[in-house]
Amino acid sequence: MREVRFVLTEVMIRKYRTEDFDELAKVMDEGRMQELEAEGLEQVFVSLKDAPYLKYFLSCDIYVAEKDEQVVGFIGLGRRRLDFLYVLPGMQGKGIGSALMKTALTKLPRPVRLAVFTNNEQAKNLYKKFGFKVTETRTEKWSDEFPVVFSEDTMELE
């Protein structure tokens, strides 16, 4: 009988450094495109480097997940909000999101809120694993320029 071994991904979570920006932008861009494609919203994609929210993003408390000296995921924390959580698509399902969530929940006071596309079951399952519950669902138009309708859930952890 053949022996089966599981190799756990060893990841270090640490505070963001400015020299991480290019790798972090790659993670964000790939993860954001994956998220938008699943919603049929890929036409609204904007690279992090060109995003109108870049200044806000950089004001967040950011922690990166690093594997083999490469940034493979990150989490951005606002005030009582989990504002950003992205993991490289090829690294998803390996516990990196959970490691980032554990870090975030030690840093954020309760209640903690976040927003997620209603149909993003993979992300919502991660949040539910940590006790988040959907408190509101909004359906709205993306913008006048992109009049695509989408649905977003607000989730909260007491």
PDB file of C-alpha atoms in Angstrom:
ATOM      1  CA  MET A   1       0.000   0.000   0.000  1.00  0.00           C
ATOM      2  CA  ARG A   2       1.247   3.429  -0.945  1.00  0.00           C
ATOM      3  CA  GLU A   3       1.807   5.991   1.812  1.00  0.00           C
ATOM      4  CA  VAL A   4       0.104   9.366   1.375  1.00  0.00           C
ATOM      5  CA  ARG A   5       1.731  12.432   2.881  1.00  0.00           C
ATOM      6  CA  PHE A   6       0.336  15.902   3.220  1.00  0.00           C
ATOM      7  CA  VAL A   7       2.704  18.837   3.109  1.00  0.00           C
ATOM      8  CA  LEU A   8       1.425  21.832   4.999  1.00  0.00           C
ATOM      9  CA  THR A   9       2.247  25.201   3.555  1.00  0.00           C
ATOM     10  CA  GLU A  10       4.565  26.997   5.967  1.00  0.00           C
ATOM     11  CA  VAL A  11       3.646  30.630   5.956  1.00  0.00           C
ATOM     12  CA  MET A  12       4.946  33.522   7.977  1.00  0.00           C
ATOM     13  CA  ILE A  13       2.566  36.388   8.740  1.00  0.00           C
ATOM     14  CA  ARG A  14       4.285  39.708   9.258  1.00  0.00           C
ATOM     15  CA  LYS A  15       3.683  43.439   9.063  1.00  0.00           C
ATOM     16  CA  TYR A  16       3.703  44.981   5.568  1.00  0.00           C
ATOM     17  CA  ARG A  17       6.860  46.811   4.474  1.00  0.00           C
ATOM     18  CA  THR A  18       6.971  49.340   1.615  1.00  0.00           C
ATOM     19  CA  GLU A  19       9.349  47.085  -0.338  1.00  0.00           C
ATOM     20  CA  ASP A  20       6.504  44.488  -0.426  1.00  0.00           C
ATOM     21  CA  PHE A  21       4.327  46.731  -2.586  1.00  0.00           C
ATOM     22  CA  ASP A  22       4.989  45.189  -6.017  1.00  0.00           C
ATOM     23  CA  GLU A  23       4.395  41.637  -4.770  1.00  0.00           C
ATOM     24  CA  LEU A  24       1.361  42.730  -2.769  1.00  0.00           C
ATOM     25  CA  ALA A  25      -0.057  44.495  -5.859  1.00  0.00           C
ATOM     26  CA  LYS A  26       0.373  41.252  -7.852  1.00  0.00           C
ATOM     27  CA  VAL A  27      -1.576  39.315  -5.204  1.00  0.00           C
ATOM     28  CA  MET A  28      -4.297  41.976  -5.122  1.00  0.00           C
ATOM     29  CA  ASP A  29      -4.582  42.235  -8.899  1.00  0.00           C
ATOM     30  CA  GLU A  30      -4.772  38.470  -9.475  1.00  0.00           C
ATOM     31  CA  GLY A  31      -7.193  37.933  -6.594  1.00  0.00           C
ATOM     32  CA  ARG A  32      -9.345  40.918  -7.512  1.00  0.00           C
ATOM     33  CA  MET A  33      -9.612  39.799 -11.147  1.00  0.00           C
ATOM     34  CA  GLN A  34     -10.609  36.290  -9.996  1.00  0.00           C
ATOM     35  CA  GLU A  35     -13.270  37.814  -7.731  1.00  0.00           C
ATOM     36  CA  LEU A  36     -14.621  40.157 -10.412  1.00  0.00           C
ATOM     37  CA  GLU A  37     -14.682  37.487 -13.145  1.00  0.00           C
ATOM     38  CA  ALA A  38     -16.804  35.273 -10.879  1.00  0.00           C
ATOM     39  CA  GLU A  39     -19.315  38.147 -10.677  1.00  0.00           C
ATOM     40  CA  GLY A  40     -19.189  39.026 -14.382  1.00  0.00           C
ATOM     41  CA  LEU A  41     -17.620  42.368 -13.455  1.00  0.00           C
ATOM     42  CA  GLU A  42     -14.160  42.021 -15.010  1.00  0.00           C
ATOM     43  CA  GLN A  43     -14.744  45.211 -17.039  1.00  0.00           C
ATOM     44  CA  VAL A  44     -14.477  47.264 -13.807  1.00  0.00           C
ATOM     45  CA  PHE A  45     -11.039  45.878 -12.900  1.00  0.00           C
ATOM     46  CA  VAL A  46      -8.409  48.487 -12.043  1.00  0.00           C
ATOM     47  CA  SER A  47      -4.878  47.544 -11.021  1.00  0.00           C
ATOM     48  CA  LEU A  48      -4.047  48.426  -7.410  1.00  0.00           C
ATOM     49  CA  LYS A  49      -1.338  50.836  -8.616  1.00  0.00           C
ATOM     50  CA  ASP A  50      -4.027  52.828 -10.472  1.00  0.00           C
ATOM     51  CA  ALA A  51      -6.895  52.333  -8.034  1.00  0.00           C
ATOM     52  CA  PRO A  52      -8.670  55.454  -6.741  1.00  0.00           C
ATOM     53  CA  TYR A  53      -8.576  53.875  -3.248  1.00  0.00           C
ATOM     54  CA  LEU A  54      -4.782  53.313  -3.217  1.00  0.00           C
ATOM     55  CA  LYS A  55      -4.162  56.014  -0.589  1.00  0.00           C
ATOM     56  CA  TYR A  56      -6.857  54.511   1.664  1.00  0.00           C
ATOM     57  CA  PHE A  57      -5.488  51.011   1.066  1.00  0.00           C
ATOM     58  CA  LEU A  58      -1.998  52.089   2.160  1.00  0.00           C
ATOM     59  CA  SER A  59      -3.465  53.716   5.290  1.00  0.00           C
ATOM     60  CA  CYS A  60      -4.788  50.311   6.423  1.00  0.00           C
ATOM     61  CA  ASP A  61      -2.963  48.129   8.911  1.00  0.00           C
ATOM     62  CA  ILE A  62      -1.579  45.541   6.445  1.00  0.00           C
ATOM     63  CA  TYR A  63      -0.163  42.106   7.218  1.00  0.00           C
ATOM     64  CA  VAL A  64       1.362  39.880   4.550  1.00  0.00           C
ATOM     65  CA  ALA A  65       1.587  36.115   4.304  1.00  0.00           C
ATOM     66  CA  GLU A  66       5.013  35.098   3.076  1.00  0.00           C
ATOM     67  CA  LYS A  67       6.093  31.696   1.813  1.00  0.00           C
ATOM     68  CA  ASP A  68       9.627  31.048   0.588  1.00  0.00           C
ATOM     69  CA  GLU A  69      10.303  34.805   0.797  1.00  0.00           C
ATOM     70  CA  GLN A  70       7.403  35.582  -1.563  1.00  0.00           C
ATOM     71  CA  VAL A  71       4.225  37.466  -0.634  1.00  0.00           C
ATOM     72  CA  VAL A  72       1.365  35.027  -1.291  1.00  0.00           C
ATOM     73  CA  GLY A  73      -1.458  36.834   0.497  1.00  0.00           C
ATOM     74  CA  PHE A  74      -2.328  39.803   2.681  1.00  0.00           C
ATOM     75  CA  ILE A  75      -4.973  41.302   4.874  1.00  0.00           C
ATOM     76  CA  GLY A  76      -5.787  45.002   5.258  1.00  0.00           C
ATOM     77  CA  LEU A  77      -7.464  46.209   8.421  1.00  0.00           C
ATOM     78  CA  GLY A  78      -9.411  49.413   8.788  1.00  0.00           C
ATOM     79  CA  ARG A  79     -11.123  50.690  11.912  1.00  0.00           C
ATOM     80  CA  ARG A  80     -13.273  47.772  13.129  1.00  0.00           C
ATOM     81  CA  ARG A  81     -13.264  46.525   9.530  1.00  0.00           C
ATOM     82  CA  LEU A  82     -11.586  43.819   7.604  1.00  0.00           C
ATOM     83  CA  ASP A  83     -11.197  45.767   4.353  1.00  0.00           C
ATOM     84  CA  PHE A  84      -8.974  43.555   2.196  1.00  0.00           C
ATOM     85  CA  LEU A  85      -8.115  39.853   2.161  1.00  0.00           C
ATOM     86  CA  TYR A  86      -6.490  38.319  -0.896  1.00  0.00           C
ATOM     87  CA  VAL A  87      -4.473  35.167  -1.505  1.00  0.00           C
ATOM     88  CA  LEU A  88      -2.813  34.313  -4.815  1.00  0.00           C
ATOM     89  CA  PRO A  89      -5.263  32.085  -6.713  1.00  0.00           C
ATOM     90  CA  GLY A  90      -2.706  29.246  -6.955  1.00  0.00           C
ATOM     91  CA  MET A  91      -2.165  29.346  -3.179  1.00  0.00           C
ATOM     92  CA  GLN A  92      -5.822  29.302  -2.105  1.00  0.00           C
ATOM     93  CA  GLY A  93      -7.115  26.374  -0.062  1.00  0.00           C
ATOM     94  CA  LYS A  94      -3.816  25.906   1.794  1.00  0.00           C
ATOM     95  CA  GLY A  95      -4.672  27.644   5.086  1.00  0.00           C
ATOM     96  CA  ILE A  96      -3.188  31.026   4.183  1.00  0.00           C
ATOM     97  CA  GLY A  97      -6.525  32.850   4.432  1.00  0.00           C
ATOM     98  CA  SER A  98      -7.147  31.250   7.822  1.00  0.00           C
ATOM     99  CA  ALA A  99      -3.705  32.295   9.067  1.00  0.00           C
ATOM    100  CA  LEU A 100      -4.389  35.864   7.946  1.00  0.00           C
ATOM    101  CA  MET A 101      -7.840  35.805   9.586  1.00  0.00           C
ATOM    102  CA  LYS A 102      -6.362  34.631  12.895  1.00  0.00           C
ATOM    103  CA  THR A 103      -3.913  37.541  12.789  1.00  0.00           C
ATOM    104  CA  ALA A 104      -6.669  40.035  11.955  1.00  0.00           C
ATOM    105  CA  LEU A 105      -8.929  38.863  14.753  1.00  0.00           C
ATOM    106  CA  THR A 106      -6.184  39.396  17.334  1.00  0.00           C
ATOM    107  CA  LYS A 107      -5.806  43.002  16.138  1.00  0.00           C
ATOM    108  CA  LEU A 108      -9.390  44.201  15.588  1.00  0.00           C
ATOM    109  CA  PRO A 109     -11.799  45.206  18.372  1.00  0.00           C
ATOM    110  CA  ARG A 110     -15.337  43.809  18.170  1.00  0.00           C
ATOM    111  CA  PRO A 111     -17.664  44.090  16.414  1.00  0.00           C
ATOM    112  CA  VAL A 112     -15.753  43.484  13.159  1.00  0.00           C
ATOM    113  CA  ARG A 113     -17.409  44.109   9.787  1.00  0.00           C
ATOM    114  CA  LEU A 114     -16.538  43.225   6.228  1.00  0.00           C
ATOM    115  CA  ALA A 115     -18.138  43.317   2.792  1.00  0.00           C
ATOM    116  CA  VAL A 116     -18.092  40.438   0.313  1.00  0.00           C
ATOM    117  CA  PHE A 117     -19.828  39.675  -2.972  1.00  0.00           C
ATOM    118  CA  THR A 118     -22.982  37.698  -2.162  1.00  0.00           C
ATOM    119  CA  ASN A 119     -21.990  34.872  -4.526  1.00  0.00           C
ATOM    120  CA  ASN A 120     -18.399  34.569  -3.240  1.00  0.00           C
ATOM    121  CA  GLU A 121     -19.055  31.364  -1.318  1.00  0.00           C
ATOM    122  CA  GLN A 122     -15.361  30.502  -0.921  1.00  0.00           C
ATOM    123  CA  ALA A 123     -14.662  33.754   0.946  1.00  0.00           C
ATOM    124  CA  LYS A 124     -17.938  33.621   2.875  1.00  0.00           C
ATOM    125  CA  ASN A 125     -17.176  30.074   4.057  1.00  0.00           C
ATOM    126  CA  LEU A 126     -13.836  31.297   5.426  1.00  0.00           C
ATOM    127  CA  TYR A 127     -15.518  34.168   7.265  1.00  0.00           C
ATOM    128  CA  LYS A 128     -18.280  31.913   8.623  1.00  0.00           C
ATOM    129  CA  LYS A 129     -15.612  29.527   9.950  1.00  0.00           C
ATOM    130  CA  PHE A 130     -14.483  32.396  12.190  1.00  0.00           C
ATOM    131  CA  GLY A 131     -18.017  33.248  13.352  1.00  0.00           C
ATOM    132  CA  PHE A 132     -19.036  36.005  10.925  1.00  0.00           C
ATOM    133  CA  LYS A 133     -22.713  36.228  10.016  1.00  0.00           C
ATOM    134  CA  VAL A 134     -24.443  38.028   7.154  1.00  0.00           C
ATOM    135  CA  THR A 135     -26.233  41.092   8.545  1.00  0.00           C
ATOM    136  CA  GLU A 136     -27.260  42.863   5.329  1.00  0.00           C
ATOM    137  CA  THR A 137     -27.426  42.252   1.582  1.00  0.00           C
ATOM    138  CA  ARG A 138     -27.341  45.145  -0.875  1.00  0.00           C
ATOM    139  CA  THR A 139     -27.938  45.002  -4.603  1.00  0.00           C
ATOM    140  CA  GLU A 140     -26.826  48.031  -6.546  1.00  0.00           C
ATOM    141  CA  LYS A 141     -25.396  49.347  -9.791  1.00  0.00           C
ATOM    142  CA  TRP A 142     -21.574  49.475  -9.977  1.00  0.00           C
ATOM    143  CA  SER A 143     -21.477  52.996 -11.437  1.00  0.00           C
ATOM    144  CA  ASP A 144     -22.949  55.163 -14.178  1.00  0.00           C
ATOM    145  CA  GLU A 145     -19.965  54.274 -16.363  1.00  0.00           C
ATOM    146  CA  PHE A 146     -20.434  50.528 -15.658  1.00  0.00           C
ATOM    147  CA  PRO A 147     -24.174  50.060 -15.028  1.00  0.00           C
ATOM    148  CA  VAL A 148     -23.739  46.398 -14.015  1.00  0.00           C
ATOM    149  CA  VAL A 149     -25.850  45.233 -11.077  1.00  0.00           C
ATOM    150  CA  PHE A 150     -24.125  43.285  -8.302  1.00  0.00           C
ATOM    151  CA  SER A 151     -24.991  42.037  -4.831  1.00  0.00           C
ATOM    152  CA  GLU A 152     -22.830  42.457  -1.751  1.00  0.00           C
ATOM    153  CA  ASP A 153     -23.211  41.114   1.783  1.00  0.00           C
ATOM    154  CA  THR A 154     -22.139  42.846   4.945  1.00  0.00           C
ATOM    155  CA  MET A 155     -20.882  40.301   7.467  1.00  0.00           C
ATOM    156  CA  GLU A 156     -20.230  40.930  11.130  1.00  0.00           C
ATOM    157  CA  LEU A 157     -18.484  39.242  14.025  1.00  0.00           C
ATOM    158  CA  GLU A 158     -19.737  40.288  17.455  1.00  0.00           C
TER     159      GLU A 158
END
